[in-house]
XYZ file of N, CA, C and O in Angstrom:
328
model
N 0.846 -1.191 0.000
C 0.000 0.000 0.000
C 0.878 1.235 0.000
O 2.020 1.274 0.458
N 0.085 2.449 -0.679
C 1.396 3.361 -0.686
C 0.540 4.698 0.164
O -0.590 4.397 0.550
N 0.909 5.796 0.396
C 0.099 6.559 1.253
C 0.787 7.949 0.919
O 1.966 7.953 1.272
N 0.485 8.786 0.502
C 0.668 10.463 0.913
C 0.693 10.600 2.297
O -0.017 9.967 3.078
N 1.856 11.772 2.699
C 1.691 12.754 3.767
C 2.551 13.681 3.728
O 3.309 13.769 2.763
N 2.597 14.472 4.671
C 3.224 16.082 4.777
C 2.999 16.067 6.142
O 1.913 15.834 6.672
N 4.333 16.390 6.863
C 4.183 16.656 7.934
C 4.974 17.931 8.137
O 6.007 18.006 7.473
N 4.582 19.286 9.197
C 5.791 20.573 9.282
C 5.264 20.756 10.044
O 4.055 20.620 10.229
N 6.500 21.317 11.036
C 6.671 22.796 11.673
C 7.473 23.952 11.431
O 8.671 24.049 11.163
N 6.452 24.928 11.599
C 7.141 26.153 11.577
C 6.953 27.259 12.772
O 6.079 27.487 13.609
N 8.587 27.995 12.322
C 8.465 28.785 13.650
C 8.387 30.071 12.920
O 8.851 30.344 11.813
N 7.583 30.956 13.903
C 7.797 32.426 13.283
C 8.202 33.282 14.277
O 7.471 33.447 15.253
N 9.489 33.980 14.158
C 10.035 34.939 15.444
C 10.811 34.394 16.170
O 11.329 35.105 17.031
N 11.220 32.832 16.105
C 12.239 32.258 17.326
C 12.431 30.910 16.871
O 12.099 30.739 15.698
N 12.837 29.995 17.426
C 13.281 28.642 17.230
C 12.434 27.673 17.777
O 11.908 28.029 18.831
N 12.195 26.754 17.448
C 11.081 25.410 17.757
C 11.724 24.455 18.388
O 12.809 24.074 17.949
N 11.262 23.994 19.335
C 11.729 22.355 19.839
C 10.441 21.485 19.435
O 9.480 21.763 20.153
N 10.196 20.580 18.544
C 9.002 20.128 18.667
C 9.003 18.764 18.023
O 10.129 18.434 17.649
N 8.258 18.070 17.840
C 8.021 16.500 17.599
C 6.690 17.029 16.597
O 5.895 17.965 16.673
N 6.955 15.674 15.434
C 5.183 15.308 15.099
C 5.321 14.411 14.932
O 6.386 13.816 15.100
N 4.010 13.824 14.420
C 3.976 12.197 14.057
C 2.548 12.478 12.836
O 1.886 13.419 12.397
N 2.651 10.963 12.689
C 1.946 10.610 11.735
C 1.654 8.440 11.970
O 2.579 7.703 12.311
N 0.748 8.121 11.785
C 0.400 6.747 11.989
C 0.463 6.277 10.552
O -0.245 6.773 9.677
N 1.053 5.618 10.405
C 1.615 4.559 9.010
C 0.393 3.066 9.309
O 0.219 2.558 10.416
N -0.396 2.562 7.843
C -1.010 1.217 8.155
C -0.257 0.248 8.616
O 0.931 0.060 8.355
N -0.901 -0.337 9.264
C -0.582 -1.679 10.299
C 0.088 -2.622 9.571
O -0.316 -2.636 8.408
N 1.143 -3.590 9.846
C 2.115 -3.786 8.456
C 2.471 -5.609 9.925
O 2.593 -5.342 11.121
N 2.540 -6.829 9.541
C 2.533 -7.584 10.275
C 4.057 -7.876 10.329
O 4.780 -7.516 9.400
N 4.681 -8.707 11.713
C 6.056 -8.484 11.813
C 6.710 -9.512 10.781
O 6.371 -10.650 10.457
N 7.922 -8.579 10.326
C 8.906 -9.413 9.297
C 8.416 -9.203 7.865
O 8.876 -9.913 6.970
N 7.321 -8.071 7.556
C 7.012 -7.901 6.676
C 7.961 -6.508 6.000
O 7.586 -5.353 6.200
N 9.078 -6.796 5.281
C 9.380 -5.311 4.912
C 8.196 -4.339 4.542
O 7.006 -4.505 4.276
N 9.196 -3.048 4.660
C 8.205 -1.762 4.456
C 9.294 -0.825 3.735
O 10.417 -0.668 4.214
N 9.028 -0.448 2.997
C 10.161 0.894 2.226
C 9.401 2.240 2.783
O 8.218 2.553 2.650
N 10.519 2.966 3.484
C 9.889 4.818 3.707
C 10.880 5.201 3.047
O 12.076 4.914 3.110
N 10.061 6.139 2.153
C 10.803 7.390 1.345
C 10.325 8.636 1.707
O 9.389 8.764 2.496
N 10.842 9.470 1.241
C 10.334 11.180 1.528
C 11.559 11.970 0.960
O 12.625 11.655 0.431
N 11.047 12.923 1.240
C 11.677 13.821 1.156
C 11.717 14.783 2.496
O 10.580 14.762 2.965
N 12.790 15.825 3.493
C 13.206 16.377 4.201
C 13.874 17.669 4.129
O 15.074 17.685 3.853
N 13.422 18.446 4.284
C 14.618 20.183 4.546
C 14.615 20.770 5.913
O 13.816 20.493 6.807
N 15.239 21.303 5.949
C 15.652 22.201 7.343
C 16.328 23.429 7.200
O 17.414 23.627 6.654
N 15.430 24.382 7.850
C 15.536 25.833 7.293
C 15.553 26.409 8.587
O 14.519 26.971 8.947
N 17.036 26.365 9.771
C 17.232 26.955 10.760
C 18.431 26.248 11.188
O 19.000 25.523 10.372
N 19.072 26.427 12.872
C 20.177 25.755 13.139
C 20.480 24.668 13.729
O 21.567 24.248 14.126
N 19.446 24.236 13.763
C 19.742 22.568 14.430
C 19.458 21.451 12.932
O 19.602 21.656 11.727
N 19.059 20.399 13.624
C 18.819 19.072 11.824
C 17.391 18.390 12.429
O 16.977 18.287 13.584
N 17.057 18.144 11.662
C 15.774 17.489 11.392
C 16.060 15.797 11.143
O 16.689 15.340 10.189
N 15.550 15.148 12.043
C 15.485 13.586 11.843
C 14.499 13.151 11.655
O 13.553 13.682 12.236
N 14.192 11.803 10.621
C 13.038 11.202 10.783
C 13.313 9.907 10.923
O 14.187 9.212 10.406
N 12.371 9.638 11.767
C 12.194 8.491 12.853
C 11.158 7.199 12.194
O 10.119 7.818 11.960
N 10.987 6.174 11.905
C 10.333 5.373 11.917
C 9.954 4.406 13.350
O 10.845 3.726 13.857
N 8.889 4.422 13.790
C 8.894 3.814 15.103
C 7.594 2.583 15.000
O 6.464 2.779 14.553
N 8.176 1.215 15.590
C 7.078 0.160 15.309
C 6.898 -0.211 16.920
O 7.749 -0.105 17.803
N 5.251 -0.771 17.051
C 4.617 -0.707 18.149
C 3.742 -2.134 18.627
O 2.604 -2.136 18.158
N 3.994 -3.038 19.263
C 3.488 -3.444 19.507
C 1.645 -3.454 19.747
O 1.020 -2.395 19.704
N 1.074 -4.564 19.952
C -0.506 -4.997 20.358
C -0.759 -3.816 21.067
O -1.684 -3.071 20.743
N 0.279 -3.496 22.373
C 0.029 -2.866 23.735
C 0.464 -1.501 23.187
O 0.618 -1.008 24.305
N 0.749 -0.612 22.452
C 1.572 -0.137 22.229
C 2.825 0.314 22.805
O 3.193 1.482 22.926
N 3.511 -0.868 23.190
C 4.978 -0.943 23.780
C 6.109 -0.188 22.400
O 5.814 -0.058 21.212
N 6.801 0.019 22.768
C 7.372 0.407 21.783
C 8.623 -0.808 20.988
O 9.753 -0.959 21.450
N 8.231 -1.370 20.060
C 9.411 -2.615 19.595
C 10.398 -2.619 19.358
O 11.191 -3.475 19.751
N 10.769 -1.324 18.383
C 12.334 -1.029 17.496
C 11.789 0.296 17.186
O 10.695 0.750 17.519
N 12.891 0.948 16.370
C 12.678 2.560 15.631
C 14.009 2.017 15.197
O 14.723 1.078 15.546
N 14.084 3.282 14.010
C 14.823 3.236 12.984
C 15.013 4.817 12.659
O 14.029 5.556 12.666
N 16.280 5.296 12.381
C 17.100 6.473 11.717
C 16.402 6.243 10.252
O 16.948 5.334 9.627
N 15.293 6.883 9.562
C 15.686 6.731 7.861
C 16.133 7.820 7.300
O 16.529 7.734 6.138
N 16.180 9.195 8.038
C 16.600 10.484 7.210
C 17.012 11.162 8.283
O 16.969 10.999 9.502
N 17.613 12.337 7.188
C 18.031 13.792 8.339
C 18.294 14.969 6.902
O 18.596 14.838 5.716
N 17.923 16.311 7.983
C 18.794 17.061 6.769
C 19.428 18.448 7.923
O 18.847 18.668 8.986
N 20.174 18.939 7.658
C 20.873 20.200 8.617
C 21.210 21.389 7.463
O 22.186 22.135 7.540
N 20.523 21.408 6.719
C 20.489 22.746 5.669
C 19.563 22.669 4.848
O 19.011 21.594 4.612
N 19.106 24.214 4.051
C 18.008 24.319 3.288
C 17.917 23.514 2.073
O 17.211 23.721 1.086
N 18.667 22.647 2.275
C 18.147 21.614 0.456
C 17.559 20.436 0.461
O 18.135 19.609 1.168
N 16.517 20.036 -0.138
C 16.061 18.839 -0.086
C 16.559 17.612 -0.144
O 17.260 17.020 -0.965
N 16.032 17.311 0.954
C 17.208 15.350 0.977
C 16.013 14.622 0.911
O 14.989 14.832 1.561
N 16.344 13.239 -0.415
C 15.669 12.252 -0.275
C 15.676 11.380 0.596
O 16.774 11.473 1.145
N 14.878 10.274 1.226
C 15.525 9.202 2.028
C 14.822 8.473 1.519
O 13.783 8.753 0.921
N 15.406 7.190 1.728
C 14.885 5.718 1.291
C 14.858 4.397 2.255
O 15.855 3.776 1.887
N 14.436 3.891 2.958
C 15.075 2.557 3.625
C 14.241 1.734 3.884
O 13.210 2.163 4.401
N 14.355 0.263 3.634
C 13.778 -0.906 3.734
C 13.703 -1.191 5.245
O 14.683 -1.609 5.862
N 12.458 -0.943 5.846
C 12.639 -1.910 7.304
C 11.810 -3.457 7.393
O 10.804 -3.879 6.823
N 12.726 -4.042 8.366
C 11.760 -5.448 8.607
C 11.427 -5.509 9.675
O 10.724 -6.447 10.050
């Protein structure tokens, strides 16, 4: 299955500390999954994106590094998780 999204923050007048998320379909274990996107960062810290998988309970199982960017140009990311 493939899915659109957009996720941002923006700051106006100062600097942001902040988190978002987004819920990805339910995917059963050992089943790869490819995340792609795209990422920019337009201030002085870097931007990571996180893949995070969750148990029944929602315990938290594994997470995964798939991107980052620390300047204004668009970075692709790509990565297969299992």
């Amino acid at each position: 299955a493939e899915a659109d999204g957009s996720l941002r923050v923006e700051s106006v007048g100062g600097p942001v500390d902040a988190t978002i998320s987004t819920d990805l379909l339910p995917v059963a274990i050992g089943v790869p999954v490819r995340v792609t996107g795209w990422v920019k960062q337009d201030g002085f810290t870097e931007v990571n994106v996180i893949v995070a998988g969750f148990d029944a309970q929602w315990a938290a199982a594994q997470w995964s590094a798939v991107g980052q960017a620390n300047g204004p140009i668009w970075r692709r990311f790509e990565q297969v998780l299992t």
